[in-house]
PDB file of C-alpha atoms in Angstrom:
ATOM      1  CA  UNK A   1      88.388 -11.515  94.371  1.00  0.00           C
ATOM      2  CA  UNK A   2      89.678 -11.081  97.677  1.00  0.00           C
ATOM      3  CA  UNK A   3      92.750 -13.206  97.626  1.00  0.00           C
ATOM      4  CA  UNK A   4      93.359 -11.290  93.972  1.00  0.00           C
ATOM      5  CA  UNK A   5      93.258  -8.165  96.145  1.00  0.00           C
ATOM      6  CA  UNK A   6      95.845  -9.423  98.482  1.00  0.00           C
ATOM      7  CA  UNK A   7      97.949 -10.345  95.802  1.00  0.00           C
ATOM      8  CA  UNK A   8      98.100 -13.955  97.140  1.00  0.00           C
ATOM      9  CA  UNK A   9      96.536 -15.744  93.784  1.00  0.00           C
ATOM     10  CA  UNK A  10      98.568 -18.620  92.435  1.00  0.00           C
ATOM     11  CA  UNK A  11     100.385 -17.657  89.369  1.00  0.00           C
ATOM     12  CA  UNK A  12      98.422 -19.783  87.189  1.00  0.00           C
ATOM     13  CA  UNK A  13      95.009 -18.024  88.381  1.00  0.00           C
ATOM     14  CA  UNK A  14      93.585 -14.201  87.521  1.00  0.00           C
ATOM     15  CA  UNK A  15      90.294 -12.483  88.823  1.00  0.00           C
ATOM     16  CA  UNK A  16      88.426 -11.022  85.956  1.00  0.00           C
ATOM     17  CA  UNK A  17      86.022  -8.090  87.300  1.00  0.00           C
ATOM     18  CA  UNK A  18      82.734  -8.955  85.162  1.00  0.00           C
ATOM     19  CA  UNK A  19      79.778  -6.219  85.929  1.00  0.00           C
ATOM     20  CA  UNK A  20      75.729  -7.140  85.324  1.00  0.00           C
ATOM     21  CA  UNK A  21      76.368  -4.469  82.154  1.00  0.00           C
ATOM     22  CA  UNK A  22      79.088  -6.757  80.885  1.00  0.00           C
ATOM     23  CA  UNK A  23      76.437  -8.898  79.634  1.00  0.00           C
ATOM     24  CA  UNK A  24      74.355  -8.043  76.179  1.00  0.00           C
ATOM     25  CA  UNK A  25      71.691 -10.117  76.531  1.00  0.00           C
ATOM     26  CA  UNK A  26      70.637  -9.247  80.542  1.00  0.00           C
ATOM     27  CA  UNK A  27      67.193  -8.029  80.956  1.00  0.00           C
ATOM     28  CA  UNK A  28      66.873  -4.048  81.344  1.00  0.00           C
ATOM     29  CA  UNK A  29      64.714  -5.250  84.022  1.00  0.00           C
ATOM     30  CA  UNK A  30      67.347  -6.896  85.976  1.00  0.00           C
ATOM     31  CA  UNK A  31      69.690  -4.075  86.078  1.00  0.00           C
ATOM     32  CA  UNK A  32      66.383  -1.846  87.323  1.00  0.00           C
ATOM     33  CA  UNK A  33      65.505  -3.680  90.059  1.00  0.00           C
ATOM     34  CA  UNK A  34      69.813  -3.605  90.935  1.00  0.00           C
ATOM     35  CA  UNK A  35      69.323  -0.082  90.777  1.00  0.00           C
ATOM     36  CA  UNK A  36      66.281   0.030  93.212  1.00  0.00           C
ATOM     37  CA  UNK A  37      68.568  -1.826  95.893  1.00  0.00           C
ATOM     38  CA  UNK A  38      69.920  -0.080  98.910  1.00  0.00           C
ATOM     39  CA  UNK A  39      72.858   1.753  98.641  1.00  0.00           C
ATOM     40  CA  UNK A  40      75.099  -0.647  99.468  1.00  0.00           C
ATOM     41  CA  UNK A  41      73.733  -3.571  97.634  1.00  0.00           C
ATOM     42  CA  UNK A  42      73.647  -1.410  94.741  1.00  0.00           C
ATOM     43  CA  UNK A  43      77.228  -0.430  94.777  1.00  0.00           C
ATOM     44  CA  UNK A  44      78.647  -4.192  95.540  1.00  0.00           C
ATOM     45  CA  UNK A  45      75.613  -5.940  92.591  1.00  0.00           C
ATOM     46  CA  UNK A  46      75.728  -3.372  90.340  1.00  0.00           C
ATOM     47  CA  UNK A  47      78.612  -1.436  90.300  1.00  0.00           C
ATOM     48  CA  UNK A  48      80.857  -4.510  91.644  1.00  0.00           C
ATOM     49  CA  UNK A  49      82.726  -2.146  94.485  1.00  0.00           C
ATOM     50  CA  UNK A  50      82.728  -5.219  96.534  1.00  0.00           C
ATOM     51  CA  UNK A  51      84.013  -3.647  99.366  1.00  0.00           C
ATOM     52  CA  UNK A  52      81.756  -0.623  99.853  1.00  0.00           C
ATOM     53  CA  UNK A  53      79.999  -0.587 102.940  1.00  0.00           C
ATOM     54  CA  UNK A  54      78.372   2.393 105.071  1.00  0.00           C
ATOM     55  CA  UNK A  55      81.768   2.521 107.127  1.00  0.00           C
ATOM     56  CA  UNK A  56      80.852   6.030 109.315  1.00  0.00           C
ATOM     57  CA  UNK A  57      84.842   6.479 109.069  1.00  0.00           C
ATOM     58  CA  UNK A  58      84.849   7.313 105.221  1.00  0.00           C
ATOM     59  CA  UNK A  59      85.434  10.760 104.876  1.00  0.00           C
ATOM     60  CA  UNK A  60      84.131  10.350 100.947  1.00  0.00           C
ATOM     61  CA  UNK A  61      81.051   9.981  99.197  1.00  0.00           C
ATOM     62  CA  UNK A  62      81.201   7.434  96.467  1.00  0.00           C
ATOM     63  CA  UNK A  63      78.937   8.677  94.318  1.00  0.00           C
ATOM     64  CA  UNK A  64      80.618  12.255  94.882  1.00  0.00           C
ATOM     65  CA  UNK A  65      83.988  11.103  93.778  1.00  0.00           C
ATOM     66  CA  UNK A  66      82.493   9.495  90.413  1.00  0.00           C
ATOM     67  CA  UNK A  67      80.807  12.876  89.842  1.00  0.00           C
ATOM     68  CA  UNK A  68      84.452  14.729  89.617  1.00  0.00           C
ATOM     69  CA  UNK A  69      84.994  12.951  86.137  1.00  0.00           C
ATOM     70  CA  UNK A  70      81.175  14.706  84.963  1.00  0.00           C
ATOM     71  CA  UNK A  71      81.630  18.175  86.870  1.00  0.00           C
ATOM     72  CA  UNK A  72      82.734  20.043  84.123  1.00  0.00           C
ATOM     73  CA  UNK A  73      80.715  22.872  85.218  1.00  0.00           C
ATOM     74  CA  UNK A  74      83.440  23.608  87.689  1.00  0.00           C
ATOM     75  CA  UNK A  75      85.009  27.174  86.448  1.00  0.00           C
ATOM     76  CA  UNK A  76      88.962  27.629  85.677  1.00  0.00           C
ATOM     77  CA  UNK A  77      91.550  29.904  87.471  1.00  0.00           C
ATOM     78  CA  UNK A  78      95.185  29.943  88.577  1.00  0.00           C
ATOM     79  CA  UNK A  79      96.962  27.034  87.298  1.00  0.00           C
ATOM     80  CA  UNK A  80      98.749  24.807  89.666  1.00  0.00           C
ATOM     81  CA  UNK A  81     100.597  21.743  89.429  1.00  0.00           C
ATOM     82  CA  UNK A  82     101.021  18.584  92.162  1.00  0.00           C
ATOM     83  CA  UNK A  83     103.353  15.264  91.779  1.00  0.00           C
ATOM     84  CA  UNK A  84     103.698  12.641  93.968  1.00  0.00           C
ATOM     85  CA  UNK A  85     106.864  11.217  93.438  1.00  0.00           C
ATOM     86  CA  UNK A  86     107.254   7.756  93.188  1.00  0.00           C
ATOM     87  CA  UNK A  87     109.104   6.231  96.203  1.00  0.00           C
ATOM     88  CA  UNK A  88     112.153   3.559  96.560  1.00  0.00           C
ATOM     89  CA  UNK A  89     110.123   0.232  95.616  1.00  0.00           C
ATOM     90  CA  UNK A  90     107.207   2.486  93.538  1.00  0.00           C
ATOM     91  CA  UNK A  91     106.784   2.373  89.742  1.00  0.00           C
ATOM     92  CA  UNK A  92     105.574   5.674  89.093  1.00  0.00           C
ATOM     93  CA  UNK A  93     105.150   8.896  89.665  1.00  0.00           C
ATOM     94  CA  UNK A  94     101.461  11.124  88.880  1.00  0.00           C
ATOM     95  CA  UNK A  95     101.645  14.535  87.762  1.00  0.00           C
ATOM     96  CA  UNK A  96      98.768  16.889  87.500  1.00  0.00           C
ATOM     97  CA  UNK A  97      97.825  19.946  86.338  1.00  0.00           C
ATOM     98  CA  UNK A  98      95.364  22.089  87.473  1.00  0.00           C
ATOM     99  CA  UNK A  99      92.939  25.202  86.504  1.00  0.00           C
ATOM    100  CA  UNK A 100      91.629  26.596  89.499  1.00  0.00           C
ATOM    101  CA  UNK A 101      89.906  23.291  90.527  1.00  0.00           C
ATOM    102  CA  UNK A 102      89.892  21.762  87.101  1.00  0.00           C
ATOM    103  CA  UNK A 103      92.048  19.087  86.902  1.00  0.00           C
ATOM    104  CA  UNK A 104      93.214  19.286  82.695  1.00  0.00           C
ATOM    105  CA  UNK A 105      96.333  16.946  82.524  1.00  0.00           C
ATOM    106  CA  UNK A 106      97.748  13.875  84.018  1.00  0.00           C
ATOM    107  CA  UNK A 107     100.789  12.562  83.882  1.00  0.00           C
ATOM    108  CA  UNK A 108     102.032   9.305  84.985  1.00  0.00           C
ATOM    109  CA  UNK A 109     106.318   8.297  84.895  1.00  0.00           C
ATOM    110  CA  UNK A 110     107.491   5.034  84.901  1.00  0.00           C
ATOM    111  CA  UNK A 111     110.683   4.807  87.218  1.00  0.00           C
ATOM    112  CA  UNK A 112     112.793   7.779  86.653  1.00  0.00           C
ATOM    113  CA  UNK A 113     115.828   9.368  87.746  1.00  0.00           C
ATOM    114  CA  UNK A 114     115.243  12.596  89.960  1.00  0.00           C
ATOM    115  CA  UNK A 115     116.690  14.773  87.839  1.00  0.00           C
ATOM    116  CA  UNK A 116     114.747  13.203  85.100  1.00  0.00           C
ATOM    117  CA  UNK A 117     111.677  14.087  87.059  1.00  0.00           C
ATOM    118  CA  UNK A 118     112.617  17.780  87.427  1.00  0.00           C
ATOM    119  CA  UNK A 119     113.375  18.305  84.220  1.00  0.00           C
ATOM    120  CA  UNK A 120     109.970  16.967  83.069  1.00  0.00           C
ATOM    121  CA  UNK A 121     108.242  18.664  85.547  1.00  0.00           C
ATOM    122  CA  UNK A 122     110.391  22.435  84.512  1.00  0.00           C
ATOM    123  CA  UNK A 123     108.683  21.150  80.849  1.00  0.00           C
ATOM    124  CA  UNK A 124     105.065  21.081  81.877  1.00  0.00           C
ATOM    125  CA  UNK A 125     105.826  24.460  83.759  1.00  0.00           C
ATOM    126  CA  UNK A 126     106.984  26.090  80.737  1.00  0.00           C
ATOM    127  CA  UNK A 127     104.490  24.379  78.731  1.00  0.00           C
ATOM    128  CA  UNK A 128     101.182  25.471  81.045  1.00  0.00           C
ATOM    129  CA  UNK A 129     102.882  29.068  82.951  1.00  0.00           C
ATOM    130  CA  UNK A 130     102.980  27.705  86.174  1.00  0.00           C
ATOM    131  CA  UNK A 131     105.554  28.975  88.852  1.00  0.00           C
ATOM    132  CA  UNK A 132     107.500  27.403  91.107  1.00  0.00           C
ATOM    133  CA  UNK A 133     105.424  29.430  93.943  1.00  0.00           C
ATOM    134  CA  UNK A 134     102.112  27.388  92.628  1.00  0.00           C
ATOM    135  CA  UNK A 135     104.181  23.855  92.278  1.00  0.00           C
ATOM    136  CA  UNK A 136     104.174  21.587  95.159  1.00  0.00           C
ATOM    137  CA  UNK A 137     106.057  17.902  95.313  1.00  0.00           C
ATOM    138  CA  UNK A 138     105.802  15.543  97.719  1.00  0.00           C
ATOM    139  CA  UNK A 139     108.841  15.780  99.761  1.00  0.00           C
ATOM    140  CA  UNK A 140     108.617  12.832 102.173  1.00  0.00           C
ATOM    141  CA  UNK A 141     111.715  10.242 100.367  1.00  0.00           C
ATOM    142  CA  UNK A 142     113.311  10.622  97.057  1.00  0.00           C
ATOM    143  CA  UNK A 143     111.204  13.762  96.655  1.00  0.00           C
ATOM    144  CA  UNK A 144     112.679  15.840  98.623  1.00  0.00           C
ATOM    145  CA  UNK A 145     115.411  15.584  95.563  1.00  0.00           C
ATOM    146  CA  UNK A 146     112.969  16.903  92.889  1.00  0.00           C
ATOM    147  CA  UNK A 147     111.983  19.691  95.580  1.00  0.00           C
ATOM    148  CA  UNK A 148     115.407  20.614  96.073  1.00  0.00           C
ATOM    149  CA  UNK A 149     116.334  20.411  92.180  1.00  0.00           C
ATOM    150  CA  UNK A 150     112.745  22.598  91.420  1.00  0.00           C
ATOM    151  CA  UNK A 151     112.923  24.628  94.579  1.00  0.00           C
ATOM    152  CA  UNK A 152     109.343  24.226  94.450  1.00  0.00           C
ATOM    153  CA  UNK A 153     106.981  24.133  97.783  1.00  0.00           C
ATOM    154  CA  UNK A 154     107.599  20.728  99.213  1.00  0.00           C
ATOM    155  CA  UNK A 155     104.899  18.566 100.980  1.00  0.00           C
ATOM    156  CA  UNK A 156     105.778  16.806 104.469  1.00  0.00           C
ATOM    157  CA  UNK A 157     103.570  14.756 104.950  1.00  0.00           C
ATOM    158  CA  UNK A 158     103.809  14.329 108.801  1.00  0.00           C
ATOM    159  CA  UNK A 159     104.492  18.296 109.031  1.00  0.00           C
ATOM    160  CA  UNK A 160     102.504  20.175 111.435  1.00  0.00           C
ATOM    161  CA  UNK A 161      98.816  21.649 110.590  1.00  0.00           C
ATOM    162  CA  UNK A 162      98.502  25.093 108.892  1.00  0.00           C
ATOM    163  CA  UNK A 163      97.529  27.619 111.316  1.00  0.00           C
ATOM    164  CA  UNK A 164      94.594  29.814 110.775  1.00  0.00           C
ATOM    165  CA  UNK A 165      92.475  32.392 112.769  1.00  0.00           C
ATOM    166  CA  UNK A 166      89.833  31.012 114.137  1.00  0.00           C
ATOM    167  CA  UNK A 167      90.347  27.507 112.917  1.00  0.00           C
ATOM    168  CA  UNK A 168      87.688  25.295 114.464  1.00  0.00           C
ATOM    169  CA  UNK A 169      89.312  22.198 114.219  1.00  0.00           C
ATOM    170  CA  UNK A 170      92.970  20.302 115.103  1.00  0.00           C
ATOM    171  CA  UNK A 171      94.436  18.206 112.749  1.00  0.00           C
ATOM    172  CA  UNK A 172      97.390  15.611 113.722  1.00  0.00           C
ATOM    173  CA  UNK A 173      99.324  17.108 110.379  1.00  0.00           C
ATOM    174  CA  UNK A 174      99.354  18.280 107.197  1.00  0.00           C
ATOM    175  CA  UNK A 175      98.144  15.522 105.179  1.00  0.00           C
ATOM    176  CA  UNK A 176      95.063  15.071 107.639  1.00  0.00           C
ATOM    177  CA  UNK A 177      94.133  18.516 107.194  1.00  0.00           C
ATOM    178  CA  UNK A 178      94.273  18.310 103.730  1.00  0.00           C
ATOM    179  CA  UNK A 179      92.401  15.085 103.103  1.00  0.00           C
ATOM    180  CA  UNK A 180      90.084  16.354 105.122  1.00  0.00           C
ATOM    181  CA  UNK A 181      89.759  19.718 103.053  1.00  0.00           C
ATOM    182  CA  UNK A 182      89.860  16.914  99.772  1.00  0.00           C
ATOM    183  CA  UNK A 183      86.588  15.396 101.234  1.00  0.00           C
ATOM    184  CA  UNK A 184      84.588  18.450 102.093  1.00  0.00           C
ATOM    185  CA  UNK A 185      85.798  20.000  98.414  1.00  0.00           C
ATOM    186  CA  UNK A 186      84.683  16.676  96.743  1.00  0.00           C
ATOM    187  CA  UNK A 187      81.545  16.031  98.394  1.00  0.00           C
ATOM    188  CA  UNK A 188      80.222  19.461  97.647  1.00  0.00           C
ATOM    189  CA  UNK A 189      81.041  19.153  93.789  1.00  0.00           C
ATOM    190  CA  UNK A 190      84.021  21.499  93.591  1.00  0.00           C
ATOM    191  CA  UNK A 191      86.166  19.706  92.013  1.00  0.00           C
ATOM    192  CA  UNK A 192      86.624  18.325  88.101  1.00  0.00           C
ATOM    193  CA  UNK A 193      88.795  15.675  86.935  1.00  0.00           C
ATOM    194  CA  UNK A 194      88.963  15.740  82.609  1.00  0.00           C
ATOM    195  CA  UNK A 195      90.374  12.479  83.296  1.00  0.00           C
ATOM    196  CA  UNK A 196      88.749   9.852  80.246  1.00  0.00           C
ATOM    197  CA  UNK A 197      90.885   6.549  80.557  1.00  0.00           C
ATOM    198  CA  UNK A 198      87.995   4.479  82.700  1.00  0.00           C
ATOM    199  CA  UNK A 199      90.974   2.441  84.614  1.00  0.00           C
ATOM    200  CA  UNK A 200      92.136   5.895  85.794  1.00  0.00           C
ATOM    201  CA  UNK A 201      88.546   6.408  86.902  1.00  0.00           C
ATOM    202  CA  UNK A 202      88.699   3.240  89.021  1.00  0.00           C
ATOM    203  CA  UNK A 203      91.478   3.707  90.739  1.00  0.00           C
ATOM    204  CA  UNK A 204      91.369   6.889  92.023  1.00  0.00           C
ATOM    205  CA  UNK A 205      87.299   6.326  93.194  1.00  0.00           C
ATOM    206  CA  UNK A 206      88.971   3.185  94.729  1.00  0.00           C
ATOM    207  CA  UNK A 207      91.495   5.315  96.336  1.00  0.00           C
ATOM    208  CA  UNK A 208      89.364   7.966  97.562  1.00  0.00           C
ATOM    209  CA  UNK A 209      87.154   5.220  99.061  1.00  0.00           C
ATOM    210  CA  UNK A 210      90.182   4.082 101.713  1.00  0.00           C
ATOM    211  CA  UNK A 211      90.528   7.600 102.747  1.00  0.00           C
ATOM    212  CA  UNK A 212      89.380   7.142 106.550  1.00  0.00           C
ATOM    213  CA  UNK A 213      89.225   8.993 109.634  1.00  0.00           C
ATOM    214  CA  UNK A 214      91.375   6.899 112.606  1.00  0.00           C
ATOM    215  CA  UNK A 215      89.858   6.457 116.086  1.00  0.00           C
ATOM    216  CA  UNK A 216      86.769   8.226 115.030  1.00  0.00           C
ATOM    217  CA  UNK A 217      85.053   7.262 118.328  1.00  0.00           C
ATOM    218  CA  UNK A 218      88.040   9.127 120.057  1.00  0.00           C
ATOM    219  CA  UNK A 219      88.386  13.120 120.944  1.00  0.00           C
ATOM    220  CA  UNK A 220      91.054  14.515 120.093  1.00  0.00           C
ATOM    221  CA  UNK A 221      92.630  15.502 117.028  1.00  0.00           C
ATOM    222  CA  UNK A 222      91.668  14.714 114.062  1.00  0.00           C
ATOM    223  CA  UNK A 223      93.586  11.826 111.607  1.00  0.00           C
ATOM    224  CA  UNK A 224      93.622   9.762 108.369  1.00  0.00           C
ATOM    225  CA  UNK A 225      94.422   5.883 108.105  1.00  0.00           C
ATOM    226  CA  UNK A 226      98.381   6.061 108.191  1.00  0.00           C
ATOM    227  CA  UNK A 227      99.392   5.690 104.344  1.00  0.00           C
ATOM    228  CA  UNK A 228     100.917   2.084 105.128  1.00  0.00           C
ATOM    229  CA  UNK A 229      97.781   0.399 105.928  1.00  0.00           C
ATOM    230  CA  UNK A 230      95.963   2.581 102.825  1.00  0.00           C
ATOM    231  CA  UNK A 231      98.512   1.171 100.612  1.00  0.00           C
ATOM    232  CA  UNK A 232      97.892  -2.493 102.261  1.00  0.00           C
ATOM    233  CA  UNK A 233      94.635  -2.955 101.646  1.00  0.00           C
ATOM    234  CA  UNK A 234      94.919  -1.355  97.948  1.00  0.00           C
ATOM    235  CA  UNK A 235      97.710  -3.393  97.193  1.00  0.00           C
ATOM    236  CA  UNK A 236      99.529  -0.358  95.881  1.00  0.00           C
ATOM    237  CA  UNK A 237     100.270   3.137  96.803  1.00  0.00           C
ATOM    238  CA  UNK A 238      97.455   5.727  96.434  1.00  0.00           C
ATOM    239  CA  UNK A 239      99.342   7.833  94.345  1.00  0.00           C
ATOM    240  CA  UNK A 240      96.103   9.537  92.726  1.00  0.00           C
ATOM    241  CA  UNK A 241      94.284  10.460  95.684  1.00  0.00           C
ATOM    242  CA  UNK A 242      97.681  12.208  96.997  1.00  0.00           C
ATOM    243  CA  UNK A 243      98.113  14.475  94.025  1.00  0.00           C
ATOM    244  CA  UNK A 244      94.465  15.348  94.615  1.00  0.00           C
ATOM    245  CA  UNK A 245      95.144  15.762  98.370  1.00  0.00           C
ATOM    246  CA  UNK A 246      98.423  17.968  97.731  1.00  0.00           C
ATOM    247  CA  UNK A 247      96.049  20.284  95.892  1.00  0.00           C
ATOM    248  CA  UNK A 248      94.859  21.354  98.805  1.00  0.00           C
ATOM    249  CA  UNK A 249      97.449  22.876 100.225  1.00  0.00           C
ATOM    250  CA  UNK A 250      96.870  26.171  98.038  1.00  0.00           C
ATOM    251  CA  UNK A 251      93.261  26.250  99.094  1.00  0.00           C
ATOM    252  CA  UNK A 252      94.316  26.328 102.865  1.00  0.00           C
ATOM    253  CA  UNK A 253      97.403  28.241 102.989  1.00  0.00           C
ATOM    254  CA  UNK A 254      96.572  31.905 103.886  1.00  0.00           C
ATOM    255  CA  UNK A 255      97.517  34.125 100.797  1.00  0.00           C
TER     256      UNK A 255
END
């Protein structure tokens, strides 16, 4: 598992994930007594997120972010749409768009031309009625081409915090301040993903599990994992969980 992780297998080698409900003929009382476990037991027996541990840094629940694919109670309301655009090396680009906090499309690009990526984007505009005042594209690398082509809002990652009265808290930039907004949003049920394709499901719970706060022991303010080592230990870029993030934005910027 690990070295599969790591991408260091041999080429003539795969890992296989294989869960305890994999198997038709396991006793229901086997998977009970899993279930009984403590919480991290559970998760790395039953569930087989190996790597979940009660790490104080995670700013996510687990079992919160599984519950945005079942919180279909969450009500619609201005439509939005966020893309992270795929980098110089990446493979793809995400695309969602949202209802208020409902999350009713997804689109994923294989490697495409920036213009190719506007245009597509100026589609699912027309298609949906959203602005360009309630679009927002990551900006950091070949984004800030789509941003420029759209003249949408564009997302700097590294960008200072938005400033609010009375704001109790001091964020190192933008994308901390939003994560950090993504977390408290997620963990109290606000947000729903309509997303069905299970593999989707894993990676962005898998994603949202990396999201970390840095030198937590430290004052000062505060900051995510830098995206370098997220991407490191995922083996790929968190794509996902930065369209999610990005969504943010619209929730903290004063109106």
């Amino acid at each position: 598992y690990k070295p599969s992780r790591e991408n260091q297998l041999k080429d003539e080698r795969f890992f296989v994930q294989s869960l305890v409900t994999d198997n038709p003929f396991i006793s229901k009382h086997y998977i009970s007594n899993l279930q009984k476990l403590d919480k991290a037991s559970r998760e790395r027996l039953l569930y087989g997120n190996w790597d979940y541990d009660e790490d104080p840094s995670v700013l996510i629940d687990y079992e919160k972010s599984v519950d945005l694919f079942t919180n279909d109670f969450v009500k619609g309301g201005v439509k939005y749409i966020t893309a992270d655009i795929a980098r110089l090396g990446d493979d793809k680009t995400v695309i969602r768009v949202w209802d208020g906090l409902r999350s009713i499309k997804r689109y994923e690009l294989a490697k495409m031309r920036v213009d190719d990526v506007s245009n597509k984007i100026r589609q699912i505009q027309a298609e949906f009625n959203v602005p360009n005042s309630n679009t927002i594209c990551d900006e950091d690398g070949v984004g800030g081409g789509v941003v420029d082509t759209l003249r949408c809002i564009g997302f700097v990652n590294n960008s200072k915090q938005i400033e609010l009265a009375g704001q109790k808290f001091n964020y190192s930039n933008l994308r901390s301040q939003c994560y950090f907004k993504l977390a408290d949003y997620v963990n109290s049920n606000l947000i729903y993903l309509s997303d069905s394709d299970v593999s989707i499901r894993e990676k962005i719970t898998e994603e949202l599990g990396e999201i970390k706060q840095k030198d937590i022991d430290k004052d000062g303010k505060l900051i995510i994992v830098p995206k370098d080592a997220i991407k490191r230990n995922l083996g790929r870029s968190p794509d996902d969980s930065d369209c999610l993030m990005m969504r943010m934005y619209f929730e903290i910027k004063p109106i």
